[in-house]
Tab-separated table of C-alpha atoms in Angstrom:
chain	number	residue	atom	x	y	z
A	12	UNK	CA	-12.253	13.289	10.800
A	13	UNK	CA	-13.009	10.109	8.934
A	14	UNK	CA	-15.812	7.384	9.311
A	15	UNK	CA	-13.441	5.399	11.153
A	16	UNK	CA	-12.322	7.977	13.995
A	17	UNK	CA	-15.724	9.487	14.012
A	18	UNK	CA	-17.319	5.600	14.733
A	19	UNK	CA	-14.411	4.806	17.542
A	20	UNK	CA	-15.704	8.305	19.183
A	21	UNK	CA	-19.074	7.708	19.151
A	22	UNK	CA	-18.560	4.034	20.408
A	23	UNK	CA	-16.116	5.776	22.924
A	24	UNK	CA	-19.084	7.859	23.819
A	25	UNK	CA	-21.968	5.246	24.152
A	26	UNK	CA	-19.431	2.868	26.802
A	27	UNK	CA	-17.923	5.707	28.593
A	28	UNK	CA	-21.651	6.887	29.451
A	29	UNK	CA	-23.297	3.353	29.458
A	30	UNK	CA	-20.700	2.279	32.477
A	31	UNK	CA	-21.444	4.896	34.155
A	32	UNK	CA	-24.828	3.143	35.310
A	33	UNK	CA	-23.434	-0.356	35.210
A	34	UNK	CA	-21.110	-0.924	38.076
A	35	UNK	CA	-24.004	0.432	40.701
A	36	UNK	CA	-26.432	-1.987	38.886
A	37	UNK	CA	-24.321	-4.799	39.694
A	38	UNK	CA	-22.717	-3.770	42.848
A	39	UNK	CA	-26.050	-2.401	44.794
A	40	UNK	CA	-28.792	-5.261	43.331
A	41	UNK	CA	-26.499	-7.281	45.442
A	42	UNK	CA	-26.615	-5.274	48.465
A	43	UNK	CA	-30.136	-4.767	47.781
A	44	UNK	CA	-30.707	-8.574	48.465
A	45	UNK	CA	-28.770	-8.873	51.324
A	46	UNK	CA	-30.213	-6.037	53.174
A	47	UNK	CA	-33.639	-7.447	52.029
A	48	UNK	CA	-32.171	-10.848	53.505
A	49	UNK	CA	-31.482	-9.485	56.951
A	50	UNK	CA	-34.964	-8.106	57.337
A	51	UNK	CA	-36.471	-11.642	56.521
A	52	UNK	CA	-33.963	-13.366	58.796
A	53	UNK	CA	-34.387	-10.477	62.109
A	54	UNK	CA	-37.606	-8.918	61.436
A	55	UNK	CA	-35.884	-5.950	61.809
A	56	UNK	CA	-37.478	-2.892	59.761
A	57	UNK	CA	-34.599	-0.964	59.590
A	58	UNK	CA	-33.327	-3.479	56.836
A	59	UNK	CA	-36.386	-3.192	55.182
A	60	UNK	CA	-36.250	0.630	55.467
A	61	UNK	CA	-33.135	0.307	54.120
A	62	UNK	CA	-33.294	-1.881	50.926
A	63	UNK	CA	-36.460	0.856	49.951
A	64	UNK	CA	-34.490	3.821	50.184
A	65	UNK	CA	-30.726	2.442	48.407
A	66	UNK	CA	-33.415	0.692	46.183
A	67	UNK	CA	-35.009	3.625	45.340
A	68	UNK	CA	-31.807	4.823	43.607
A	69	UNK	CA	-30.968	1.461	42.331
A	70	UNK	CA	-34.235	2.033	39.901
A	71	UNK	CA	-33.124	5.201	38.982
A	72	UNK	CA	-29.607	4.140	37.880
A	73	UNK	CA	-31.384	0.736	36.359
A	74	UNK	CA	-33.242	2.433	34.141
A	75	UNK	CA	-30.725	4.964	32.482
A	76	UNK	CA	-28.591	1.415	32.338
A	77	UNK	CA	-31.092	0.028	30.293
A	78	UNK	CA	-31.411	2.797	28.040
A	79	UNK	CA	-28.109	3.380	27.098
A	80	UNK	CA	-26.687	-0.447	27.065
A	81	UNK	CA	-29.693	-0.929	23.938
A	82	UNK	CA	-28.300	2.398	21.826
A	83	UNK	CA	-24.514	0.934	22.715
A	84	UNK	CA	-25.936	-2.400	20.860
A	85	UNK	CA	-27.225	-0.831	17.633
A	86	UNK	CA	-23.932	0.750	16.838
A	87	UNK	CA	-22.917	-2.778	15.904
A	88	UNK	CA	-25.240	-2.946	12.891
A	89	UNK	CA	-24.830	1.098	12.408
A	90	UNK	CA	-21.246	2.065	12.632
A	91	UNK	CA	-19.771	-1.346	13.112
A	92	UNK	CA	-21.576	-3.770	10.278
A	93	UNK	CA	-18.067	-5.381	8.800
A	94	UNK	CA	-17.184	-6.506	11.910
A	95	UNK	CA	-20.574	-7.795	12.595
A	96	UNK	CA	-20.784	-9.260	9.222
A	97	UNK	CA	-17.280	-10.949	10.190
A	98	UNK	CA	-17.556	-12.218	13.832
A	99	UNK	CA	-21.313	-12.554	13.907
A	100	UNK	CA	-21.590	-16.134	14.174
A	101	UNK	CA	-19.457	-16.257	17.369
A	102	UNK	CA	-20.094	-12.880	18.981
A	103	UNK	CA	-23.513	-12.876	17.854
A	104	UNK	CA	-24.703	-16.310	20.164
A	105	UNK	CA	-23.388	-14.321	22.976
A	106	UNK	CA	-24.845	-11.450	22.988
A	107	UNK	CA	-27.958	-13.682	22.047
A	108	UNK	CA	-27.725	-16.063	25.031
A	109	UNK	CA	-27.159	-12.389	27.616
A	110	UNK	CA	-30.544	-11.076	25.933
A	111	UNK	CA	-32.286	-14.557	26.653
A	112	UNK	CA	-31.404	-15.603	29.733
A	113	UNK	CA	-30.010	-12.698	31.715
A	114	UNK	CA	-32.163	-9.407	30.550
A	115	UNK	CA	-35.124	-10.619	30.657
A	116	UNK	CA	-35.270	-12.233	34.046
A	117	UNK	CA	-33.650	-9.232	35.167
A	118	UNK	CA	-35.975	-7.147	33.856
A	119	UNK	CA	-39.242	-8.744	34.920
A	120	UNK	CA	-38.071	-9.343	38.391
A	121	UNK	CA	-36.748	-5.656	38.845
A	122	UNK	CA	-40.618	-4.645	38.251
A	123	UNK	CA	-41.627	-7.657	40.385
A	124	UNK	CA	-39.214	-6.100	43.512
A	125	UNK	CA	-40.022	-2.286	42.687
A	126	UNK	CA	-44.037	-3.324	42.619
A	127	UNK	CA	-44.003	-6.174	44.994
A	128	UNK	CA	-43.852	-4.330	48.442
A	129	UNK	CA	-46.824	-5.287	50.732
A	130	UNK	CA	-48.220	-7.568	48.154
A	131	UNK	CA	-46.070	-10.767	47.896
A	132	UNK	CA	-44.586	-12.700	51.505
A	133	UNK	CA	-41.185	-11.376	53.189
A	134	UNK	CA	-39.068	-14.246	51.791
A	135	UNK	CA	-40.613	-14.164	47.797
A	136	UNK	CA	-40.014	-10.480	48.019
A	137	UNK	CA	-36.298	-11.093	48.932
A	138	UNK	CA	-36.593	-13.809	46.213
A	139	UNK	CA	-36.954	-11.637	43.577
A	140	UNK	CA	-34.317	-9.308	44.756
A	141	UNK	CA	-31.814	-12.007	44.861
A	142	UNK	CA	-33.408	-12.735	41.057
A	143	UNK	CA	-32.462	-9.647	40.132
A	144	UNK	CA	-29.085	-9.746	41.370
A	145	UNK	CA	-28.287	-12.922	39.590
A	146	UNK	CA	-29.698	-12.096	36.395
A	147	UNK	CA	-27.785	-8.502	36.362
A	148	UNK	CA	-24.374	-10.029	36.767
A	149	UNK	CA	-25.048	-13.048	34.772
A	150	UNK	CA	-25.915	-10.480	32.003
A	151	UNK	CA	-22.624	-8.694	32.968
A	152	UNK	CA	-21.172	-12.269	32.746
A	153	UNK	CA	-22.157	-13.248	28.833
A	154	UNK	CA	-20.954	-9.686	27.905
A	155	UNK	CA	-18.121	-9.724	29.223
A	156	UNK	CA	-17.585	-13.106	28.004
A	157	UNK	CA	-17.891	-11.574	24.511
A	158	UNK	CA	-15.593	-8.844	24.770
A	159	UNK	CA	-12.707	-11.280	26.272
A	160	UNK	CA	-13.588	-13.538	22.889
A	161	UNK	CA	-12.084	-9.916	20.800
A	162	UNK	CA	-8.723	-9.765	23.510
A	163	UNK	CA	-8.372	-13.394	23.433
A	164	UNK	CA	-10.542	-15.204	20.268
A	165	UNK	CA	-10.475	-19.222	21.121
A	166	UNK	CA	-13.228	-22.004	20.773
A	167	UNK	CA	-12.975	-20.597	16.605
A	168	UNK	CA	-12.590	-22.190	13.061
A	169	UNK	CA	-11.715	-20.365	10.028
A	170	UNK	CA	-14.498	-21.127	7.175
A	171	UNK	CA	-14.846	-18.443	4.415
A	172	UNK	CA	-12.313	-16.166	5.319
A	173	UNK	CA	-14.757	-15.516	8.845
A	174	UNK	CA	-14.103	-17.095	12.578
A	175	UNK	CA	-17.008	-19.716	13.303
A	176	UNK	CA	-17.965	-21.171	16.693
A	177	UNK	CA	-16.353	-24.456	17.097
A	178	UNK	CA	-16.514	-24.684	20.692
A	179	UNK	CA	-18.443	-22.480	23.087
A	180	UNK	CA	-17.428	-24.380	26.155
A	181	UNK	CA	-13.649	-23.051	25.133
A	182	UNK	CA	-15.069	-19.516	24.692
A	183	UNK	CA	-16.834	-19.612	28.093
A	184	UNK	CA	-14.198	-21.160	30.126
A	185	UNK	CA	-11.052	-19.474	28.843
A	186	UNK	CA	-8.674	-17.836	31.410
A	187	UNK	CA	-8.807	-14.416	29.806
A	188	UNK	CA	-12.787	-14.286	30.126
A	189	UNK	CA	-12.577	-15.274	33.802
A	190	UNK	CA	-10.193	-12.662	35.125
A	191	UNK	CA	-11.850	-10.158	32.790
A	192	UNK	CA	-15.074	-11.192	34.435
A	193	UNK	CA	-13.672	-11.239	38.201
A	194	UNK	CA	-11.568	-7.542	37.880
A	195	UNK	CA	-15.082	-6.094	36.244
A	196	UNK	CA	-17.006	-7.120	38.845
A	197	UNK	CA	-14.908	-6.742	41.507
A	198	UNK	CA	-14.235	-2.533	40.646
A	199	UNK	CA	-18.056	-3.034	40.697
A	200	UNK	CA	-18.581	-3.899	43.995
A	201	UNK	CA	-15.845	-1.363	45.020
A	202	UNK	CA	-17.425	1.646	43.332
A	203	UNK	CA	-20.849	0.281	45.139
A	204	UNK	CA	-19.200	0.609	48.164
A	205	UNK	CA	-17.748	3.641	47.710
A	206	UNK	CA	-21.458	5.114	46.212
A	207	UNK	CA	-23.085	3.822	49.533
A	208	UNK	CA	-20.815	5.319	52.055
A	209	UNK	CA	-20.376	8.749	50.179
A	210	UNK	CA	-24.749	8.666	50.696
A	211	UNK	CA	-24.243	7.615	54.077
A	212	UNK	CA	-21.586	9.795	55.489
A	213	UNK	CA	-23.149	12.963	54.438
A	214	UNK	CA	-26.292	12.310	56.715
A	215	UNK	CA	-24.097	11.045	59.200
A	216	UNK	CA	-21.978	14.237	59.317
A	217	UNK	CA	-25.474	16.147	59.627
A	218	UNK	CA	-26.663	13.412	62.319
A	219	UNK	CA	-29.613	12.680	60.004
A	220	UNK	CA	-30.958	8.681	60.911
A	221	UNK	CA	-27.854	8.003	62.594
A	222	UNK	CA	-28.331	4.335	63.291
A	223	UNK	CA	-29.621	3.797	59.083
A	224	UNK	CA	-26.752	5.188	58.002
A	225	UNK	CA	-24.270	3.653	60.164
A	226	UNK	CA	-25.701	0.234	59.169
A	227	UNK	CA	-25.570	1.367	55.388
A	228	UNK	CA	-21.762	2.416	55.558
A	229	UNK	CA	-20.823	-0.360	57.891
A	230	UNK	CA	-21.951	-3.058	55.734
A	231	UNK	CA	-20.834	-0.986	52.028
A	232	UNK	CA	-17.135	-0.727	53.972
A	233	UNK	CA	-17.438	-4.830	54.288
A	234	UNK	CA	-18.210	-5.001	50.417
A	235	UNK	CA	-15.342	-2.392	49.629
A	236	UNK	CA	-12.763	-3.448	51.885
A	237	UNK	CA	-12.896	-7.239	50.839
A	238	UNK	CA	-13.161	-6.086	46.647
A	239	UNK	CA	-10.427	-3.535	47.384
A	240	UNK	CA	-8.502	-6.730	48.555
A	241	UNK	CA	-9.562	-8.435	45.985
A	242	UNK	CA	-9.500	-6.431	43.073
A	243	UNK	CA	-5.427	-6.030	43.821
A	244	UNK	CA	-4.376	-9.779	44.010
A	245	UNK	CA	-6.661	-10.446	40.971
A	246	UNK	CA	-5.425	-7.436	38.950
A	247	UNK	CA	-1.984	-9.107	39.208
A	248	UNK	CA	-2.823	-12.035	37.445
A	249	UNK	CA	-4.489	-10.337	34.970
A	250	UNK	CA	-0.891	-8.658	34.077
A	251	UNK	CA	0.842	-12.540	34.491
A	252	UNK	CA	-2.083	-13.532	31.528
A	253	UNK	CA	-1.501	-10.370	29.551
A	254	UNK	CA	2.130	-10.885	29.299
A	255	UNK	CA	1.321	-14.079	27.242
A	256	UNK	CA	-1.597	-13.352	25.301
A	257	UNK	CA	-1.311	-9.811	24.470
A	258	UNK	CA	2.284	-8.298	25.097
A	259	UNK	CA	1.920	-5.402	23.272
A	260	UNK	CA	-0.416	-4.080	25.634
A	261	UNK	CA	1.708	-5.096	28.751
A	262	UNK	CA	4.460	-3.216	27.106
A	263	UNK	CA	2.787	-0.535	26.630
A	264	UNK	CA	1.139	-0.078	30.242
A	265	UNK	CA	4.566	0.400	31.304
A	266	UNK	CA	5.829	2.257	28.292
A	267	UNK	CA	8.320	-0.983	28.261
A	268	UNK	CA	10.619	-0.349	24.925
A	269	UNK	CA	13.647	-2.918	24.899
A	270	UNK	CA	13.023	-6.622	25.254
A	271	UNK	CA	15.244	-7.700	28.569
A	272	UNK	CA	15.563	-10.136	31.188
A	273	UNK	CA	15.394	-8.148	34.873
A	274	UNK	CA	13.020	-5.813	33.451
A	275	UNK	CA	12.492	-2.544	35.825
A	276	UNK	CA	9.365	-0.968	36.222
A	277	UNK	CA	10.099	2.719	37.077
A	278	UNK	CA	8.343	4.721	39.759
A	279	UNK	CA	7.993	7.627	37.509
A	280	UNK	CA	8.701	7.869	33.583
A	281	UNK	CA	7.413	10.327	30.830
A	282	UNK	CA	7.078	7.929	27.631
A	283	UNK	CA	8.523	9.371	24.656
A	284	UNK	CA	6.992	7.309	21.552
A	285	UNK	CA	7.895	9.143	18.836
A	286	UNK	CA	11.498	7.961	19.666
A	287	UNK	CA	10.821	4.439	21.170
A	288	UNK	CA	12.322	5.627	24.641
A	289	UNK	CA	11.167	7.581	27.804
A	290	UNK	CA	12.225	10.740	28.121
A	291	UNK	CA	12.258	10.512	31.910
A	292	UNK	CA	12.727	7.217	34.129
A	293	UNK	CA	13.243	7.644	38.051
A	294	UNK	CA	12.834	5.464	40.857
A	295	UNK	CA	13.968	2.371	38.995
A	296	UNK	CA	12.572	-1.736	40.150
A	297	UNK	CA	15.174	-4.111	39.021
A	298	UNK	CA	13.080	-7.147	37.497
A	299	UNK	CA	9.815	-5.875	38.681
A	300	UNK	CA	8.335	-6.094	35.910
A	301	UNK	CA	9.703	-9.138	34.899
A	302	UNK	CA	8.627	-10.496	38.285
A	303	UNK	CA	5.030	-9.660	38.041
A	304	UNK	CA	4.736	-10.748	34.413
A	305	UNK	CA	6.446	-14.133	34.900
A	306	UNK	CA	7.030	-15.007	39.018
A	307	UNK	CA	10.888	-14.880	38.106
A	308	UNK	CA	13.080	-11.429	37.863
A	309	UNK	CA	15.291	-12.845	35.034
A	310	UNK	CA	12.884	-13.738	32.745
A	311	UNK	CA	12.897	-11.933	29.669
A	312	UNK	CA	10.345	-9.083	28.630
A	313	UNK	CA	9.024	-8.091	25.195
A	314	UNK	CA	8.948	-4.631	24.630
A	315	UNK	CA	7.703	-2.127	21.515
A	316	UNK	CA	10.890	-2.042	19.837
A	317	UNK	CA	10.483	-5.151	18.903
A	318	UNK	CA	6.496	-5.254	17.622
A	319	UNK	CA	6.058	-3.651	14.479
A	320	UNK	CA	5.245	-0.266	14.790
A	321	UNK	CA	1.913	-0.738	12.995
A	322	UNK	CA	1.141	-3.343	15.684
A	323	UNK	CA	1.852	-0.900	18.843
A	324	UNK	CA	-1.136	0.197	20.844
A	325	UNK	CA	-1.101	4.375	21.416
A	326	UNK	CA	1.489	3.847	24.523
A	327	UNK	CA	1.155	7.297	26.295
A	328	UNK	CA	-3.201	6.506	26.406
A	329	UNK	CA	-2.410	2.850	27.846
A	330	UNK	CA	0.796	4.193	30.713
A	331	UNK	CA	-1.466	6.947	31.439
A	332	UNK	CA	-4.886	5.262	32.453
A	333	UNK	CA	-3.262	2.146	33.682
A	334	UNK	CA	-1.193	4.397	35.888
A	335	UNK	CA	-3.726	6.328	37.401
A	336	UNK	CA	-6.077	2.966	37.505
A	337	UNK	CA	-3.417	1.176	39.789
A	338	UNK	CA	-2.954	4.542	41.963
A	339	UNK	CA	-7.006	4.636	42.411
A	340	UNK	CA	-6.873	0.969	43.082
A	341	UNK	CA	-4.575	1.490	46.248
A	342	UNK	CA	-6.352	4.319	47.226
A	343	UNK	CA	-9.409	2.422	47.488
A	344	UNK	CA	-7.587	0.156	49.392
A	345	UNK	CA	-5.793	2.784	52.197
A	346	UNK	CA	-9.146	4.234	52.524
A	347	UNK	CA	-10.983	0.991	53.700
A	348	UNK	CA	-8.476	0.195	55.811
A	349	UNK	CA	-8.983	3.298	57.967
A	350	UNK	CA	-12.543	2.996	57.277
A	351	UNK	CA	-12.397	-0.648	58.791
A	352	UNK	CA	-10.453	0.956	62.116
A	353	UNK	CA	-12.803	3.144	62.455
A	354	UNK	CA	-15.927	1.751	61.869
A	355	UNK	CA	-17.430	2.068	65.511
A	356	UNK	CA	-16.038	5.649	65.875
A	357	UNK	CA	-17.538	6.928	62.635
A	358	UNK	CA	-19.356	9.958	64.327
A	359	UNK	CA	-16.341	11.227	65.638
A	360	UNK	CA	-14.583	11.039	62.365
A	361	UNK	CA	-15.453	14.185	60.148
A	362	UNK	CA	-12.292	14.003	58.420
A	363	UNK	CA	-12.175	10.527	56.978
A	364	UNK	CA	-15.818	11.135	56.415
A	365	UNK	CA	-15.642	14.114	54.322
A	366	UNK	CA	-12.940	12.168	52.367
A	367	UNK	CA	-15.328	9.517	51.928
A	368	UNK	CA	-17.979	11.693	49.904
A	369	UNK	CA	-15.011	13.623	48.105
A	370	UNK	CA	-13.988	10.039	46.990
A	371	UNK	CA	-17.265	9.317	45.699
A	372	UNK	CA	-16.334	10.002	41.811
A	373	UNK	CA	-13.150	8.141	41.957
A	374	UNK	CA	-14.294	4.505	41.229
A	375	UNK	CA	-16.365	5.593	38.320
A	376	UNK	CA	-12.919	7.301	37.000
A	377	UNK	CA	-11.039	3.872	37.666
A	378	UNK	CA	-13.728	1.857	35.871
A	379	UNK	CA	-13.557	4.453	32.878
A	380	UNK	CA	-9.570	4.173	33.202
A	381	UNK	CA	-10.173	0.244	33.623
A	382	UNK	CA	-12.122	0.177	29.899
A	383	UNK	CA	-9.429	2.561	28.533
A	384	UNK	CA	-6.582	0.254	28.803
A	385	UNK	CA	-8.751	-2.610	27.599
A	386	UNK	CA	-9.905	-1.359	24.374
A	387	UNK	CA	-7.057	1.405	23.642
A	388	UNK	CA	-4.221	-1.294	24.598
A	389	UNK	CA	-5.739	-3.380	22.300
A	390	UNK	CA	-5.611	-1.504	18.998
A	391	UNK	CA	-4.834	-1.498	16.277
A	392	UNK	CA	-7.207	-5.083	16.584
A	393	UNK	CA	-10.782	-4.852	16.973
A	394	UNK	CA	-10.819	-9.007	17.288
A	395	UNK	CA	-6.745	-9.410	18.281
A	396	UNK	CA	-4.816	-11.135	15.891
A	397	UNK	CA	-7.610	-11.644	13.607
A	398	UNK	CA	-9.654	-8.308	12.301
A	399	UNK	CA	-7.899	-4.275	12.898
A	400	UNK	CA	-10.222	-2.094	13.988
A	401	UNK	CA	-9.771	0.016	9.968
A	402	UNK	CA	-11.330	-3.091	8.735
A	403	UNK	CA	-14.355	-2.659	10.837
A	404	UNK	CA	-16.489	0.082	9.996
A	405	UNK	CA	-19.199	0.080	8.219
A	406	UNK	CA	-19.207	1.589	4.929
A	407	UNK	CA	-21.485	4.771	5.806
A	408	UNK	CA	-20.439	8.579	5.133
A	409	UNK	CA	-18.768	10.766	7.155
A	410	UNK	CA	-21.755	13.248	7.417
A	411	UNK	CA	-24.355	10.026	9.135
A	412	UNK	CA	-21.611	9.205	11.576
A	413	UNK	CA	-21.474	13.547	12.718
A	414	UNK	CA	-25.198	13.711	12.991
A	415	UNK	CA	-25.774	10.694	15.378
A	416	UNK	CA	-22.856	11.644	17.126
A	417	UNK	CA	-24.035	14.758	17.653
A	418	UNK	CA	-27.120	13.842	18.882
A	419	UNK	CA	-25.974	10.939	21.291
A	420	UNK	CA	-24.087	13.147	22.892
A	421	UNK	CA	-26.772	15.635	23.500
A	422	UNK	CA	-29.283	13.161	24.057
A	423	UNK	CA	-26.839	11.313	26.924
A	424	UNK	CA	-26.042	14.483	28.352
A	425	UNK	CA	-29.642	15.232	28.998
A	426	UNK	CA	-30.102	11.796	30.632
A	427	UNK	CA	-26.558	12.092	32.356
A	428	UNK	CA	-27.750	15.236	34.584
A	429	UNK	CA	-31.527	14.088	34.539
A	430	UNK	CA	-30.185	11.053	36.381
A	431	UNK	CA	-27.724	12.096	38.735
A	432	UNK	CA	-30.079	15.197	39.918
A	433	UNK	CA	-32.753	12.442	40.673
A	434	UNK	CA	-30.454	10.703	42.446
A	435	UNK	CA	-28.696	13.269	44.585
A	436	UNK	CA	-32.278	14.652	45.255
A	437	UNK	CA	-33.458	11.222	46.642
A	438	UNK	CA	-29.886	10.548	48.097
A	439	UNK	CA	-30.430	14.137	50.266
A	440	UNK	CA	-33.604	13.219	51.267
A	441	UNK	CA	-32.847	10.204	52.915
A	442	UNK	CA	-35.235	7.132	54.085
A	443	UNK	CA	-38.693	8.082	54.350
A	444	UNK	CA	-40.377	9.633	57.258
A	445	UNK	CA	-42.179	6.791	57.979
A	446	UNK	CA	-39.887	4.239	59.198
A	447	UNK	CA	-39.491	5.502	63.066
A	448	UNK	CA	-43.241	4.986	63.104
A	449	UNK	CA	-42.840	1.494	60.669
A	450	UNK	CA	-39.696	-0.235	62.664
A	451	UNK	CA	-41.474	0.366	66.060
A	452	UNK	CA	-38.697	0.437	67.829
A	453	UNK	CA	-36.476	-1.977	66.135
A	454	UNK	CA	-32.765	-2.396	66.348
A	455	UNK	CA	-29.703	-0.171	66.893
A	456	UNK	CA	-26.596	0.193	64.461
């Protein structure tokens, strides 16, 4: 293997890992305040009880977050310096303006919240909670900002051969960024969900604090049901806006090879690259696809046979994980539904409940599948249109790019099961002891 392959692996490596902390940062700092919220507003202490123990596992999965989203940065200057060299004066005030004004009030008022108990009021306790919140998707925002500036570069001037920022208001506002930013947060807020009532079925199947862990699932089903909703409408426009700005990938999410009007998408096909067909189509659409790329089933459809071969993203990669992304995605959604019928008859449901804990690892798969389609349908650009990933690297040997390979892996395998046995230990455990004796009494589920 080459610098080049050995660099994409190891960047493969550091997201694939990193996101596997993010979506629960985002999703459950959020829950986190509005659980907080509802103790302020009722005085209830099941609430309280509540944000402690889901916020308990919130630090653990912060943390890990942390660590890994600052080694995913240095690969930039390590394994990456060309393109930083190239893009740095756009790409760079991003990540600078995240650093500034989203991690850092995110990280002093996560200490603030995880230290503040007993010593600052009810409401500037929930304050900081909400401070969190903000900060961690706002950071979540600008990065995501950044990476829809490489799938969509606008807001740019050529000077010196290198993109310059010309107008960050462009960069910030673009369509592209926006949907990116809405379908990232929303399979966020879905895998949340799904994290929360996985927790909180298992003690209810073992009738362990049955009215905490109804409240916990009832109000994570809310949060999944309406981003379930959400994340489908909002995933269709983001195939309308890729048809425009980047139909090689489009094309290649539906192993799409001749450019038609009525373009089908098929229920089932086996892509066949190597001879620009599929070796298997059933269950034709007639002008599906052309329908959900354009709102009109005789519009016409690029497909791969007519981009350049050295322009084609690796099409069985793309069909595969945007398949299986889109069947998760609708699972998601059939499972909240029943959830959502049978949210007052949850103890008498062992079935759906068991499926509910079994489903647990899914939205972590879709996000992964999610990031696949992003940055393998994009190739062979690291910035589209502008800069191919082979331009990229940086000019380091073979033998550098092995050894810190090597040893990411190891060293994020290590934190991997470190951080998932420290949270299915707490997770088991439950709430502490103490809150029958702390509520006094206070509310059902």
């Amino acid at each position: 293997m080459d610098v080049l392959l050995l660099s994409r692996l190891q960047f493969a490596v550091a997201t694939y890992f990193h996101f596997l902390f993010v979506p629960l940062t985002l999703g459950l700092s959020l829950l986190l305040a509005v659980m907080e919220t509802m103790y302020v507003r009722t005085g209830n202490h099941e609430y309280k009880a509540m944000a402690k123990f889901w916020g308990k596992l919130f630090l653990i999965n912060f943390v890990i977050g942390i660590v890994t989203g600052i080694t995913l940065e240095f690969q930039f200057g390590t394994n990456w310096s060309r393109y930083s060299r190239y893009v740095g004066d756009v790409f760079g005030p991003l990540l600078a303006i995240e650093a500034t004004v989203a991690f850092f009030l995110e990280s002093t008022f996560v200490a603030v919240w995880a230290f503040g108990w007993e010593k600052l009021s009810r409401r500037m306790h929930a304050v900081s909670i909400w401070l969190v919140a903000i900060a961690a998707n706002t950071s979540a925002v600008w990065i995501l900002i950044a990476n829809s500036w490489m799938q969509s570069p606008v807001g740019f001037v050529m000077k010196n051969g290198k993109p310059v920022l010309d107008n960050l208001v462009t960069v910030i506002t673009q369509k592209y960024a926006a949907l990116t930013i809405m379908h990232t947060l929303g399979s966020a807020y879905i895998l949340t969900g799904f994290f929360v009532m996985g927790i909180s079925a298992y003690h209810i199947l073992r009738r362990r604090d049955l009215s905490f862990f109804l409240k916990s699932f009832r109000l994570a089903l809310v949060f999944a049901l309406i981003f379930s909703i959400f994340e489908i409408v909002e995933g269709h426009l983001h195939g309308v806006n890729l048809a425009s700005k980047q139909p090689a990938k489009l094309a290649s999410m539906e192993s799409h090879w001749s450019t038609e009007s009525h373009a089908p998408i098929y229920l089932f096909l086996i892509p066949d690259p190597d001879n620009e067909r599929n070796k298997v189509e059933i269950g034709p659409v007639p002008g599906a696809l052309s329908i959900m790329a354009y709102h009109r089933p005789n519009t016409v459809v690029k497909g791969l046979k007519d981009i350049p071969k050295s322009e084609r993203p690796p099409v069985i990669a793309t069909f595969i994980a945007f398949r299986l992304m889109v069947t998760l995605g609708g699972f998601f959604f059939l499972l909240t539904i029943i959830g959502w019928f049978r949210r007052h008859t949850l103890e008498s449901s062992p079935l759906f409940l068991k499926t509910i804990i079994y489903a647990m690892p899914l939205p972590y798969i879709a996000c992964a599948l999610g990031w696949t389609v992003t940055e393998v349908g994009r190739q062979p650009w690291i910035v589209y249109g502008l800069m191919k990933t082979a331009d990229a690297a940086s000019p380091i040997s073979t033998i550098q790019v092995s050894v810190s390979l090597v040893a990411f892996t190891i060293i994020y395998t290590f934190l991997g099961i470190t951080a998932f046995y420290l949270i299915a230990k707490y997770a088991r455990r439950g709430p502490e002891s103490s809150l029958n004796t702390e509520k006094g009494g206070a509310g059902n589920a």
